[in-house]
XYZ file of C-alpha atoms in Angstrom:
84
model
C 6.354 -82.320 -200.874
C 8.972 -79.608 -201.054
C 9.706 -77.236 -198.172
C 7.994 -74.435 -200.127
C 4.854 -76.558 -200.497
C 4.867 -77.461 -196.802
C 5.225 -73.808 -195.827
C 2.341 -72.864 -198.128
C 0.103 -75.611 -196.745
C 0.883 -74.631 -193.149
C 0.297 -70.938 -193.893
C -3.127 -71.685 -195.390
C -3.970 -73.967 -192.463
C -2.787 -71.339 -189.972
C -4.803 -68.561 -191.640
C -7.991 -70.609 -191.640
C -7.821 -72.361 -188.276
C -5.722 -70.221 -185.907
C -7.009 -67.166 -184.120
C -5.080 -63.898 -184.301
C -3.263 -64.484 -180.995
C -2.229 -68.015 -181.966
C -0.947 -66.778 -185.340
C 1.119 -64.085 -183.620
C 2.626 -66.641 -181.244
C 3.308 -69.028 -184.126
C 5.083 -66.249 -186.025
C 7.186 -65.386 -182.960
C 8.175 -69.029 -182.461
C 9.094 -69.284 -186.156
C 11.222 -66.145 -185.872
C 13.074 -67.550 -182.860
C 13.611 -70.889 -184.619
C 15.015 -69.058 -187.644
C 17.358 -67.096 -185.382
C 18.485 -70.277 -183.614
C 19.343 -71.815 -186.974
C 21.449 -68.821 -188.004
C 25.158 -69.498 -188.468
C 27.304 -66.375 -188.330
C 30.207 -65.720 -190.672
C 31.930 -63.851 -187.835
C 30.773 -65.473 -184.571
C 33.231 -63.401 -182.491
C 31.879 -60.051 -183.711
C 29.989 -57.587 -181.540
C 27.175 -57.575 -184.104
C 26.664 -61.321 -183.675
C 26.782 -60.983 -179.889
C 24.054 -58.315 -180.125
C 22.050 -60.655 -182.363
C 22.315 -63.417 -179.747
C 21.339 -61.068 -176.911
C 18.339 -59.907 -178.966
C 17.378 -63.550 -179.519
C 17.509 -64.165 -175.758
C 15.302 -61.102 -175.218
C 12.766 -62.431 -177.758
C 12.734 -65.805 -175.983
C 12.223 -64.107 -172.608
C 9.368 -61.987 -173.967
C 7.646 -65.000 -175.527
C 8.151 -67.059 -172.353
C 6.071 -64.478 -170.493
C 3.184 -65.133 -172.904
C 3.295 -68.913 -173.177
C 4.884 -71.800 -171.354
C 7.543 -73.254 -173.659
C 10.802 -74.774 -172.503
C 13.663 -72.815 -174.087
C 16.265 -73.712 -171.421
C 18.499 -75.722 -173.739
C 18.512 -72.982 -176.369
C 19.166 -70.270 -173.773
C 22.088 -72.243 -172.305
C 23.551 -72.723 -175.776
C 23.245 -69.016 -176.605
C 24.678 -67.978 -173.234
C 27.663 -70.280 -173.626
C 28.278 -68.927 -177.136
C 28.205 -65.359 -175.811
C 30.650 -66.227 -173.011
C 33.096 -67.857 -175.435
C 33.207 -64.796 -177.690
């Protein structure tokens, strides 16, 4: 199946079988994953640094809600910020 079909199937599954809180957490995790996959055109820019800091803040906020291990991602973001 295509990625569009998989997304549709998961969305239907999520809507029917996840509670509201689980859906919110799933959406937050998806948002963070999308952000982690982002590749900047100008990685040295202040705008990108702000984007990375915002991503770290989202990870911190989600980590207070649920126990997920984001250490590798946080180290990668922090090292990218320090290089720029």
